[in-house]
mmCIF file of C-alpha atoms in Angstrom:
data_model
loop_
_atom_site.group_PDB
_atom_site.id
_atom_site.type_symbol
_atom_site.label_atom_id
_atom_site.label_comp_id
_atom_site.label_asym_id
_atom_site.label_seq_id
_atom_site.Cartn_x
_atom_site.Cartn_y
_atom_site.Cartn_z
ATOM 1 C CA UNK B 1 -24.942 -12.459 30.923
ATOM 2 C CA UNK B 2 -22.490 -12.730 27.828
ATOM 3 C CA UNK B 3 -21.120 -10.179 26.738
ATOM 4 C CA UNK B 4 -22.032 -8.385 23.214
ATOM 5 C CA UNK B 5 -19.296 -8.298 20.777
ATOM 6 C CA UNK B 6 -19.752 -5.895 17.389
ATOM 7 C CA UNK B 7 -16.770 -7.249 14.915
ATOM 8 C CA UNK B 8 -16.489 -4.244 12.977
ATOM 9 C CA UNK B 9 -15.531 -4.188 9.317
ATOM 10 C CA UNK B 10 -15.918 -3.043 6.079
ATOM 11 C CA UNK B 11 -14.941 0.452 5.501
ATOM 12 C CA UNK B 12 -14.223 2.749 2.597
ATOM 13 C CA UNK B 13 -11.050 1.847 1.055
ATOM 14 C CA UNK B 14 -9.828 -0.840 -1.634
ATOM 15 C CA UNK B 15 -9.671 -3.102 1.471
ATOM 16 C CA UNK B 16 -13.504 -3.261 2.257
ATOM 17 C CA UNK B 17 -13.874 -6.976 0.670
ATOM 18 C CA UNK B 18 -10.773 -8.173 2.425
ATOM 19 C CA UNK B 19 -11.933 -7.008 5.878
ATOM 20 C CA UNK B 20 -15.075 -8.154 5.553
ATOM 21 C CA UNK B 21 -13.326 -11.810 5.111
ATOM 22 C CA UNK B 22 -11.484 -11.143 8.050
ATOM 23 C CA UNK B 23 -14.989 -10.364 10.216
ATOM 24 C CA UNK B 24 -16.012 -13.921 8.976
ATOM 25 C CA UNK B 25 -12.738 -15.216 10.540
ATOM 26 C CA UNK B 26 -13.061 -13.473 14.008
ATOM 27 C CA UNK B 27 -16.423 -14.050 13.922
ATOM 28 C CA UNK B 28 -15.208 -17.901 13.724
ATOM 29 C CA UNK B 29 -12.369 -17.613 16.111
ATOM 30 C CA UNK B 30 -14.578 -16.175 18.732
ATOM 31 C CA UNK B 31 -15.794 -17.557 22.039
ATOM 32 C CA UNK B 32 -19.598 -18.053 21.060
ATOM 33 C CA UNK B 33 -20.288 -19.838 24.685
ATOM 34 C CA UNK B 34 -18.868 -16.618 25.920
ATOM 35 C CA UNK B 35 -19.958 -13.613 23.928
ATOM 36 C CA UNK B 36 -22.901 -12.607 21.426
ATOM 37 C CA UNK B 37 -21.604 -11.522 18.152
ATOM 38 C CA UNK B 38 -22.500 -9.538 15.325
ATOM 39 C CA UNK B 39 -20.973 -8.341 12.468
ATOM 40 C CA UNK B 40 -21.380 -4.741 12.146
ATOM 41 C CA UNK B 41 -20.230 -3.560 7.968
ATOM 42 C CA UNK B 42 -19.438 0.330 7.353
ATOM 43 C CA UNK B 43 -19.579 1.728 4.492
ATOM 44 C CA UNK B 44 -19.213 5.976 3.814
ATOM 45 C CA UNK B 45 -23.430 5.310 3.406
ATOM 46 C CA UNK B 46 -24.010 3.152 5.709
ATOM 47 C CA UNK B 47 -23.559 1.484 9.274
ATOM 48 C CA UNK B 48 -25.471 -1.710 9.220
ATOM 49 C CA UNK B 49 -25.312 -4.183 11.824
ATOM 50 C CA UNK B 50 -25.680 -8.292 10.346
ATOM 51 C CA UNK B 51 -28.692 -9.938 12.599
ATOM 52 C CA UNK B 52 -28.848 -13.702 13.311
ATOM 53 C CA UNK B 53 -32.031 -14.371 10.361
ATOM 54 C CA UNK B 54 -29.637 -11.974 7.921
ATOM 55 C CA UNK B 55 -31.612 -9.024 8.419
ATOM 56 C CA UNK B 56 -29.886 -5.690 8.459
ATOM 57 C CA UNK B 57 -30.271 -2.802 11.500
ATOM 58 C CA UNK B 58 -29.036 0.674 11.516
ATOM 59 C CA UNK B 59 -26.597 1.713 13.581
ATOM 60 C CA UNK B 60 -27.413 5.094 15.758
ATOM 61 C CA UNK B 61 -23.834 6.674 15.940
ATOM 62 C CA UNK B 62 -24.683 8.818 19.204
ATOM 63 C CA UNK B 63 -23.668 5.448 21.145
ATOM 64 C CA UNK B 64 -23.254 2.592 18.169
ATOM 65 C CA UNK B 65 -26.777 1.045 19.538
ATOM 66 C CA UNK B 66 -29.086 -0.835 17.206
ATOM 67 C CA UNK B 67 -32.207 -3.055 17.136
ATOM 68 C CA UNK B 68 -32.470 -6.353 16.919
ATOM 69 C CA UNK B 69 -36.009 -7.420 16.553
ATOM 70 C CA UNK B 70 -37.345 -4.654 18.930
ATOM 71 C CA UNK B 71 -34.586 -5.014 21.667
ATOM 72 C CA UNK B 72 -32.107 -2.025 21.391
ATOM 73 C CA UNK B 73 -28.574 -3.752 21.395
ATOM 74 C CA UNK B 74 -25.076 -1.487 22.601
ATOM 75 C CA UNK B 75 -22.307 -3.650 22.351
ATOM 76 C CA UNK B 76 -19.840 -3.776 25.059
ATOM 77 C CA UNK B 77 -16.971 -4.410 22.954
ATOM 78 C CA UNK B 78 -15.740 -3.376 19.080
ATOM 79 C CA UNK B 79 -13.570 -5.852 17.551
ATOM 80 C CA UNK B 80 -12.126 -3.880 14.974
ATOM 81 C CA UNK B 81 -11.072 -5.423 11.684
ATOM 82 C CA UNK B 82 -11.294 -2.487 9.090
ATOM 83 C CA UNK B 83 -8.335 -2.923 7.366
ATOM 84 C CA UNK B 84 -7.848 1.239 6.022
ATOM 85 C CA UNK B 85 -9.605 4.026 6.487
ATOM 86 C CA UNK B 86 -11.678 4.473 9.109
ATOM 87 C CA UNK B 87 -10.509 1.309 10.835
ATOM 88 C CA UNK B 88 -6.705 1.130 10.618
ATOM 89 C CA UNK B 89 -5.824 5.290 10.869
ATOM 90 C CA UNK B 90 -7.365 6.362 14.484
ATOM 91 C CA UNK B 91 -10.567 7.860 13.167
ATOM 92 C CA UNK B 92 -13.321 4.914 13.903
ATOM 93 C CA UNK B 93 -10.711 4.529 16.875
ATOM 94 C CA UNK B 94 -11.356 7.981 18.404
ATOM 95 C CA UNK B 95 -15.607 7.500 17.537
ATOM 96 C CA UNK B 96 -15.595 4.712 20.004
ATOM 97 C CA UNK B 97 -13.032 6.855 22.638
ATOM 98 C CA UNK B 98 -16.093 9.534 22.530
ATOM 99 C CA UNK B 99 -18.952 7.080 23.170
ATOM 100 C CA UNK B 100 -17.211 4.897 25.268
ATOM 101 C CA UNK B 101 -16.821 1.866 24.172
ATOM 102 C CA UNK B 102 -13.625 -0.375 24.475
ATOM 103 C CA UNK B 103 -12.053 -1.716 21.298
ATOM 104 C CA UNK B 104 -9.741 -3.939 20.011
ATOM 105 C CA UNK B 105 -6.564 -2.206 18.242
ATOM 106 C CA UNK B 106 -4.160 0.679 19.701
ATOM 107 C CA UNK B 107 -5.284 4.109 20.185
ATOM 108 C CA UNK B 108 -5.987 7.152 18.484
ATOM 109 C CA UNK B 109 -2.077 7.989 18.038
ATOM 110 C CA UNK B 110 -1.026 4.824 17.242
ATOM 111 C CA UNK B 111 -3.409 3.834 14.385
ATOM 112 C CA UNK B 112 -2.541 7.081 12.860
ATOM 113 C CA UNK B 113 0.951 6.507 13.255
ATOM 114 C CA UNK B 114 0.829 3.454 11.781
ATOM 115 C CA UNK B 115 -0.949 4.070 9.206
ATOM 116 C CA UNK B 116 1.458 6.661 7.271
ATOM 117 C CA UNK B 117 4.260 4.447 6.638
ATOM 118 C CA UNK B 118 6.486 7.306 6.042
ATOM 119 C CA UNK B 119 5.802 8.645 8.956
ATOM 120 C CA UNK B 120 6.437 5.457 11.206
ATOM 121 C CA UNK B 121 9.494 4.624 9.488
ATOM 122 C CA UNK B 122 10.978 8.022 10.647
ATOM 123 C CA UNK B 123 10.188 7.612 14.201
ATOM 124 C CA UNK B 124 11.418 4.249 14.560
ATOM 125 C CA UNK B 125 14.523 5.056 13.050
ATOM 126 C CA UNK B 126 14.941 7.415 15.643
ATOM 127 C CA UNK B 127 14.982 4.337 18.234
ATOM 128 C CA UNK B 128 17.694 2.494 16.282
ATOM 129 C CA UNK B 129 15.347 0.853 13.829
ATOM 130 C CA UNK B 130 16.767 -0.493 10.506
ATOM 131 C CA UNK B 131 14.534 0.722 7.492
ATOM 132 C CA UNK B 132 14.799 1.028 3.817
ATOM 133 C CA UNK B 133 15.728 4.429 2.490
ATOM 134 C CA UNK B 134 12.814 6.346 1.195
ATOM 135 C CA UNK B 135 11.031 9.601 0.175
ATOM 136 C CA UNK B 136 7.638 10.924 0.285
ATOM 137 C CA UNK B 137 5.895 12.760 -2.435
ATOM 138 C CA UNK B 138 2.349 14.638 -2.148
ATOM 139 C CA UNK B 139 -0.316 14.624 -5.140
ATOM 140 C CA UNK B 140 0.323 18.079 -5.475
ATOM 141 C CA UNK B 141 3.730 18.099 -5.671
ATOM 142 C CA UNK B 142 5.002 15.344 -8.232
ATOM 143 C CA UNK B 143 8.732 13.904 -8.908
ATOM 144 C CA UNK B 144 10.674 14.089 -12.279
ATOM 145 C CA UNK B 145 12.280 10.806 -12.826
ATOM 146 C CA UNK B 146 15.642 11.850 -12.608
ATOM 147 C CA UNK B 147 14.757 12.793 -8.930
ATOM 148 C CA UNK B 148 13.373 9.412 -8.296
ATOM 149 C CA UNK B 149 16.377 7.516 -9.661
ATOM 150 C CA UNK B 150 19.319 10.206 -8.062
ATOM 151 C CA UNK B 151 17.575 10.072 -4.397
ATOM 152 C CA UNK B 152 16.215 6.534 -4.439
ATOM 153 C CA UNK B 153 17.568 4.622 -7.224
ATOM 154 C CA UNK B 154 16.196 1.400 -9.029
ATOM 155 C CA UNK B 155 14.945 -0.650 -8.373
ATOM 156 C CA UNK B 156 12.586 0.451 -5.807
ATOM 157 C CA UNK B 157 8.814 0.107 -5.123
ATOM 158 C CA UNK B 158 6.267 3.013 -5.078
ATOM 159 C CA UNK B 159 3.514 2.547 -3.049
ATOM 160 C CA UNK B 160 0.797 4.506 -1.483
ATOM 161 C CA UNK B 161 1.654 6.123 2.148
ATOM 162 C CA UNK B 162 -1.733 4.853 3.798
ATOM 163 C CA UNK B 163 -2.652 2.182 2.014
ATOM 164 C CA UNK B 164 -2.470 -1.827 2.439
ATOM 165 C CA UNK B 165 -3.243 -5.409 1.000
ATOM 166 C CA UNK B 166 -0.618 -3.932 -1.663
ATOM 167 C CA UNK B 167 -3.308 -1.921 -3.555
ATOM 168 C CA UNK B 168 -1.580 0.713 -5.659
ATOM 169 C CA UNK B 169 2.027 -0.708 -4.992
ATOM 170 C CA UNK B 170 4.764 -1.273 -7.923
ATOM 171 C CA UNK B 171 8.244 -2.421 -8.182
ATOM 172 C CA UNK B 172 9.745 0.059 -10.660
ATOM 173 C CA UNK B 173 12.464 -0.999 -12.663
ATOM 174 C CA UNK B 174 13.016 1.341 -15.215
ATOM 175 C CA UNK B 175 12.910 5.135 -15.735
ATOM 176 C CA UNK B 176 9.783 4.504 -17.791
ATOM 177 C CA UNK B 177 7.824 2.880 -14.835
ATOM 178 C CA UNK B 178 8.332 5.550 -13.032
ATOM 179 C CA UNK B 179 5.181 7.863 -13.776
ATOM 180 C CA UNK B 180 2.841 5.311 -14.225
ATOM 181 C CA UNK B 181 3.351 4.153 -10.662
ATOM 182 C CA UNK B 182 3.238 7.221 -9.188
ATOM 183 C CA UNK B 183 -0.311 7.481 -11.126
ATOM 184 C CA UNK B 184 -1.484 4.027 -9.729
ATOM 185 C CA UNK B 185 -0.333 4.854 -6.224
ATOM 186 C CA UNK B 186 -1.680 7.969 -6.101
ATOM 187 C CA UNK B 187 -5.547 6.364 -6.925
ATOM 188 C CA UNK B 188 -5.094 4.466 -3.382
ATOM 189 C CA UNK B 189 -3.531 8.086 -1.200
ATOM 190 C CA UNK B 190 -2.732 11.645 -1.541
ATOM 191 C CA UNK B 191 0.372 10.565 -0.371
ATOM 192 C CA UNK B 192 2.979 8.384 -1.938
ATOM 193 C CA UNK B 193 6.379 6.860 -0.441
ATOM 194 C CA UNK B 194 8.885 5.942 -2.682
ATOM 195 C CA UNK B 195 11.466 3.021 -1.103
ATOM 196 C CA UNK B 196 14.695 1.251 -2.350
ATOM 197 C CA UNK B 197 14.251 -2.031 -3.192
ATOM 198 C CA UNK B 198 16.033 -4.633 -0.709
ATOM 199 C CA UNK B 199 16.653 -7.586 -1.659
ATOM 200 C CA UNK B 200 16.568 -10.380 1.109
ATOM 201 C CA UNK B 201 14.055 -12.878 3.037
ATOM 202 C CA UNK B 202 10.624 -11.193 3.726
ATOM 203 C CA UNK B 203 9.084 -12.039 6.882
ATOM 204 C CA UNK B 204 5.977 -11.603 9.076
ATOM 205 C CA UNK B 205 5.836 -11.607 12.946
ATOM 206 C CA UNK B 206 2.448 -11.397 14.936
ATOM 207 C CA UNK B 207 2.446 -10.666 18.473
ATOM 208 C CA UNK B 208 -0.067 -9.157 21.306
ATOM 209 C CA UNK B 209 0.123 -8.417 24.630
ATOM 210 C CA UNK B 210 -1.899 -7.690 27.931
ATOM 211 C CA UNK B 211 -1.816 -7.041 31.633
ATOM 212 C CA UNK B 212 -0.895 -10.140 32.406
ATOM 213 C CA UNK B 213 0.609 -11.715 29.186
ATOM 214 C CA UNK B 214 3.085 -11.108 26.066
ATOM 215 C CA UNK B 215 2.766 -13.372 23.659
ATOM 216 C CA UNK B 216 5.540 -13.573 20.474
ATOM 217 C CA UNK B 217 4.386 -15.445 17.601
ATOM 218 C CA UNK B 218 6.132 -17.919 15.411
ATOM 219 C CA UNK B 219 7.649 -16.177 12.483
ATOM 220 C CA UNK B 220 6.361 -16.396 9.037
ATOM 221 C CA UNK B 221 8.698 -16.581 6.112
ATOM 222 C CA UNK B 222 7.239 -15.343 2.879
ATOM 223 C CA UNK B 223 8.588 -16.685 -0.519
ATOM 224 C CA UNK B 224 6.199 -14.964 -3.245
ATOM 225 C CA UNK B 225 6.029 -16.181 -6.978
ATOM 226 C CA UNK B 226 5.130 -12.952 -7.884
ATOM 227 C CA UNK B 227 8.136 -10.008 -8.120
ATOM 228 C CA UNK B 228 7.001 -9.006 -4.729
ATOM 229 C CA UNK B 229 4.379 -10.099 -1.990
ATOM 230 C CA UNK B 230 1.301 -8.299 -4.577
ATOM 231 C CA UNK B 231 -2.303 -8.884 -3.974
ATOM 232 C CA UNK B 232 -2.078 -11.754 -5.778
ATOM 233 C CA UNK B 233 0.267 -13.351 -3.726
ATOM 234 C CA UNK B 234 -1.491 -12.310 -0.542
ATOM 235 C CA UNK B 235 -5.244 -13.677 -1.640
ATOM 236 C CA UNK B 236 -4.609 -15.812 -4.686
ATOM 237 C CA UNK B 237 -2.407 -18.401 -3.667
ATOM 238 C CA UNK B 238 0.791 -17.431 -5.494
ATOM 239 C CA UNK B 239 2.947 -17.401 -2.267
ATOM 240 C CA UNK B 240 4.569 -20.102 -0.268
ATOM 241 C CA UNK B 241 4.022 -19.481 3.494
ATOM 242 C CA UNK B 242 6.675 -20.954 5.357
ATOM 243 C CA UNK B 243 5.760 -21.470 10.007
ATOM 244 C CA UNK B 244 7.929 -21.001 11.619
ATOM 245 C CA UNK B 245 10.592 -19.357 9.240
ATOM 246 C CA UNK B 246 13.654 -20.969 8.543
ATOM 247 C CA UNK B 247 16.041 -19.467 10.300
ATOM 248 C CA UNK B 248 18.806 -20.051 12.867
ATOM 249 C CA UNK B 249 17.503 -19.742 16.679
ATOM 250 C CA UNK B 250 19.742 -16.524 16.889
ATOM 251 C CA UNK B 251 18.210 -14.998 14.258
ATOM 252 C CA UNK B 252 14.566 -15.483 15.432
ATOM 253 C CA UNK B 253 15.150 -14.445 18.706
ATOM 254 C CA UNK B 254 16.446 -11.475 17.542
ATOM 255 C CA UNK B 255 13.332 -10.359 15.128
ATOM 256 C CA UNK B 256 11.373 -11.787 18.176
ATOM 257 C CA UNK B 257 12.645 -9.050 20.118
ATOM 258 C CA UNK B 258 12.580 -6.512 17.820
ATOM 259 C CA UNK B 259 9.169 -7.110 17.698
ATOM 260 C CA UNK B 260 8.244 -7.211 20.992
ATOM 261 C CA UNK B 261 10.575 -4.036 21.734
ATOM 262 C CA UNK B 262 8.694 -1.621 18.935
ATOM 263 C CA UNK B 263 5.380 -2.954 20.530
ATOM 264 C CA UNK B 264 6.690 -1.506 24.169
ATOM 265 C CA UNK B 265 8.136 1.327 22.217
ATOM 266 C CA UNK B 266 4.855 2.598 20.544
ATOM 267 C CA UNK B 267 2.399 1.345 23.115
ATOM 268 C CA UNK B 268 0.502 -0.922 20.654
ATOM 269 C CA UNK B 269 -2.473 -2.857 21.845
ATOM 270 C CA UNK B 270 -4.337 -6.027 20.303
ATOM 271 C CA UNK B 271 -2.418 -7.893 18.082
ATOM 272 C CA UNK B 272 -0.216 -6.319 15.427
ATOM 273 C CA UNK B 273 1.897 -8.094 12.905
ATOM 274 C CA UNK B 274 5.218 -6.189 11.916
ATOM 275 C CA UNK B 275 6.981 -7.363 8.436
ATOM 276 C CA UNK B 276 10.615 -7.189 7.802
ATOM 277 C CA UNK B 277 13.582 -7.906 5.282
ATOM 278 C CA UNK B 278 16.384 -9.811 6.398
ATOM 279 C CA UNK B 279 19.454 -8.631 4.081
ATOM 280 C CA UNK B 280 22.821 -9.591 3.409
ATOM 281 C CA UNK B 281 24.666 -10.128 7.059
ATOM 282 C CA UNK B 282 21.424 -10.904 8.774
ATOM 283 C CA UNK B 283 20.630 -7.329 9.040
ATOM 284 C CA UNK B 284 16.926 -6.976 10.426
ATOM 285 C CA UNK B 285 15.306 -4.603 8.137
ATOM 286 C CA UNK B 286 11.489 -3.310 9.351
ATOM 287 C CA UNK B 287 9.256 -2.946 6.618
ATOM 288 C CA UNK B 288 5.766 -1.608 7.801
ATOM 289 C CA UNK B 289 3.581 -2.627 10.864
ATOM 290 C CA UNK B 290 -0.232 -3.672 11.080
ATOM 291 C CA UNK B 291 -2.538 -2.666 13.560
ATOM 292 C CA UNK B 292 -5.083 -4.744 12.081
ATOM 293 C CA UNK B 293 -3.560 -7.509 10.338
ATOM 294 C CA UNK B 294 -5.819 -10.050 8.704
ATOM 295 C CA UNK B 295 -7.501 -12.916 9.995
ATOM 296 C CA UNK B 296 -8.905 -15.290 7.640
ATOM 297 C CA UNK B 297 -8.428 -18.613 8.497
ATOM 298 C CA UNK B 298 -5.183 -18.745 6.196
ATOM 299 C CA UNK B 299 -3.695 -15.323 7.022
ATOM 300 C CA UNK B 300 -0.098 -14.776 8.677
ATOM 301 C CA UNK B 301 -1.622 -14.277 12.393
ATOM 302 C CA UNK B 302 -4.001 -17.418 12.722
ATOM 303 C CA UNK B 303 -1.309 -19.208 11.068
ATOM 304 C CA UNK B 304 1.179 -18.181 14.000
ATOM 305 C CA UNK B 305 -1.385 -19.283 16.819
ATOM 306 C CA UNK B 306 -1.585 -22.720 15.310
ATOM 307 C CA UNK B 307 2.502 -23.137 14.626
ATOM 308 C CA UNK B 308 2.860 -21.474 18.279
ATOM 309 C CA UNK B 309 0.298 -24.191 19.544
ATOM 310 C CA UNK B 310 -2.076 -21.453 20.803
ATOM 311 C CA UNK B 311 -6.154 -21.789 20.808
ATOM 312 C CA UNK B 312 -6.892 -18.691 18.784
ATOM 313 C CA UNK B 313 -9.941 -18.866 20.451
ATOM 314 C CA UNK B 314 -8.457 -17.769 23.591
ATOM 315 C CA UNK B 315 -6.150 -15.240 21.303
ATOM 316 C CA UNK B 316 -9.814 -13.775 21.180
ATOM 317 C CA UNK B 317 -10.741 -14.223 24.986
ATOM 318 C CA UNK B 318 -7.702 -12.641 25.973
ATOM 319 C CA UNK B 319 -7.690 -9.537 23.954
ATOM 320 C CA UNK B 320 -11.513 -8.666 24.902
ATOM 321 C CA UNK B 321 -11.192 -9.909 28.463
ATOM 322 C CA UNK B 322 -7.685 -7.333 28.717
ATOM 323 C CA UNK B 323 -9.889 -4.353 28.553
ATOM 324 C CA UNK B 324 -12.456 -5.824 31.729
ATOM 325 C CA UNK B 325 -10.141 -6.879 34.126
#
């Protein structure tokens, strides 16, 4: 008997289009020999799950069941690929903890961790971790400028605390920027983190692990036409994508590690992909983490498995087979 796999996307941020590109990819990466899938899209309205004839069904949240053409369906596994809210911050994490069904991405804690950027950075500094300096600032609150440019400096970007797929994000350069960013940040989250700009080599580095495996991916380097790696960069083509990264064999080993070690150190599960800035003196800067990174056919991770010579089909096997044996 296969087992039923719901890839579960959507969701009820900026990022709802993107994720539901990223179901399309899993749902191609996938093991069809091995599993039945179906796309399930969620939306603050509606939980819909996508039938084989295009059909829609309603989802019954008491245990995420639904019909398919008068057989009641309960997948045995959630493939989560909700990049934001509810997805990415622990909430659609701790739904499936209550009705008991496995899922693809780290815990309750974890997601939510992860997801405030602020937040994270703090911790991991506390383990030795090399981040930018930064500053948080609530809706309610507000900065003057003079704040902004004594504590932080410029240039530096403003983004939104618990956001991705740079929605809301600007690199401020002058004192008249300032305000304006704040104002497109805040659209995206009630929270915003303000972060000097370093300047350096921006890279991506995927990895995943289970019981009986740890996998490191190839490193991505990421040379943007745009000021910074912006929206348009990520989904319109106005990036170069470098696999693997060109860098010495020291140097990769040693954002390999970090890597791997932050994984250990927060108990991440599934595959994550954590960026960084390498600045002046090879210093390894960490940037932000995914929990659920894209996967599109031309996004960072699948482009790892392929450099790292890796069947992302059985990327897929192992992550959903981890949480059986």
């Amino acid at each position: 008997m296969k087992r039923i796999i719901a890839i579960v996307a959507g969701g009820d941020s900026s990022e709802h289009g993107v994720s539901m590109k990223s179901a399309e990819g899993i749902y191609s990466f996938i093991d069809k020999e091995k599993y039945t899938l179906y796309i399930v899209e969620l939306t603050k309205l509606s939980w819909e799950a996508v039938l084989s004839d295009g059909s829609r069904a309603q989802i019954d949240k008491n245990d995420f069941s639904f019909m398919d053409h008068g057989r009641k369906i309960v997948p045995d596994f959630a493939y989560i690929t909700i990049h934001g809210t509810p997805g990415e911050n622990g909430i659609l994490q701790g739904y499936f903890e209550l009705v008991g069904i496995p899922y693809s991405t780290c815990d309750v804690l974890v997601s939510a961790l992860t997801f405030s950027k602020f937040t994270l950075n703090q911790y991991l500094k506390g383990f030795g971790v090399r981040i930018a300096e930064s500053m948080l600032v609530h809706k309610r609150q507000g900065i003057s400028d003079e704040d902004v440019m004594e504590k932080i400096g410029l240039p530096c970007f403003i983004k939104p605390n618990a956001s991705g797929s740079s929605f809301g994000v600007t690199k401020v350069k002058t004192k008249e920027q300032i305000q304006p960013a704040l104002e497109a940040a805040f659209q995206e989250s009630d929270d915003v983190m303000i972060e000097a700009f370093m300047d350096g080599i921006e890279l991506a580095n995927g990895c995943y692990k289970t019981k009986k495996k740890s996998v490191i991916l190839p490193i991505t380097e990421v040379v943007s036409k745009n000021e910074f790696f912006d929206y348009n960069a990520k989904y319109n083509g106005q990036v170069t994508e470098i696999t693997p990264a060109r860098l010495s064999p020291e140097l990769t080993a040693r954002v390999q590690q970090l890597t791997s070690a932050v994984y250990d150190i927060l108990g991440c599960k599934g595959i994550v992909r954590i960026d960084y800035i390498i600045t002046e003196g090879e210093k390894i800067n960490m940037l932000e983490i995914n929990t659920t990174p894209g996967m599109t056919a031309t996004s960072f991770i699948p482009q790892q498995v392929r450099a790292a010579g890796i069947d992302i089909k059985d990327v897929m096997t192992d992550i959903i087979e981890d949480h059986f044996n």
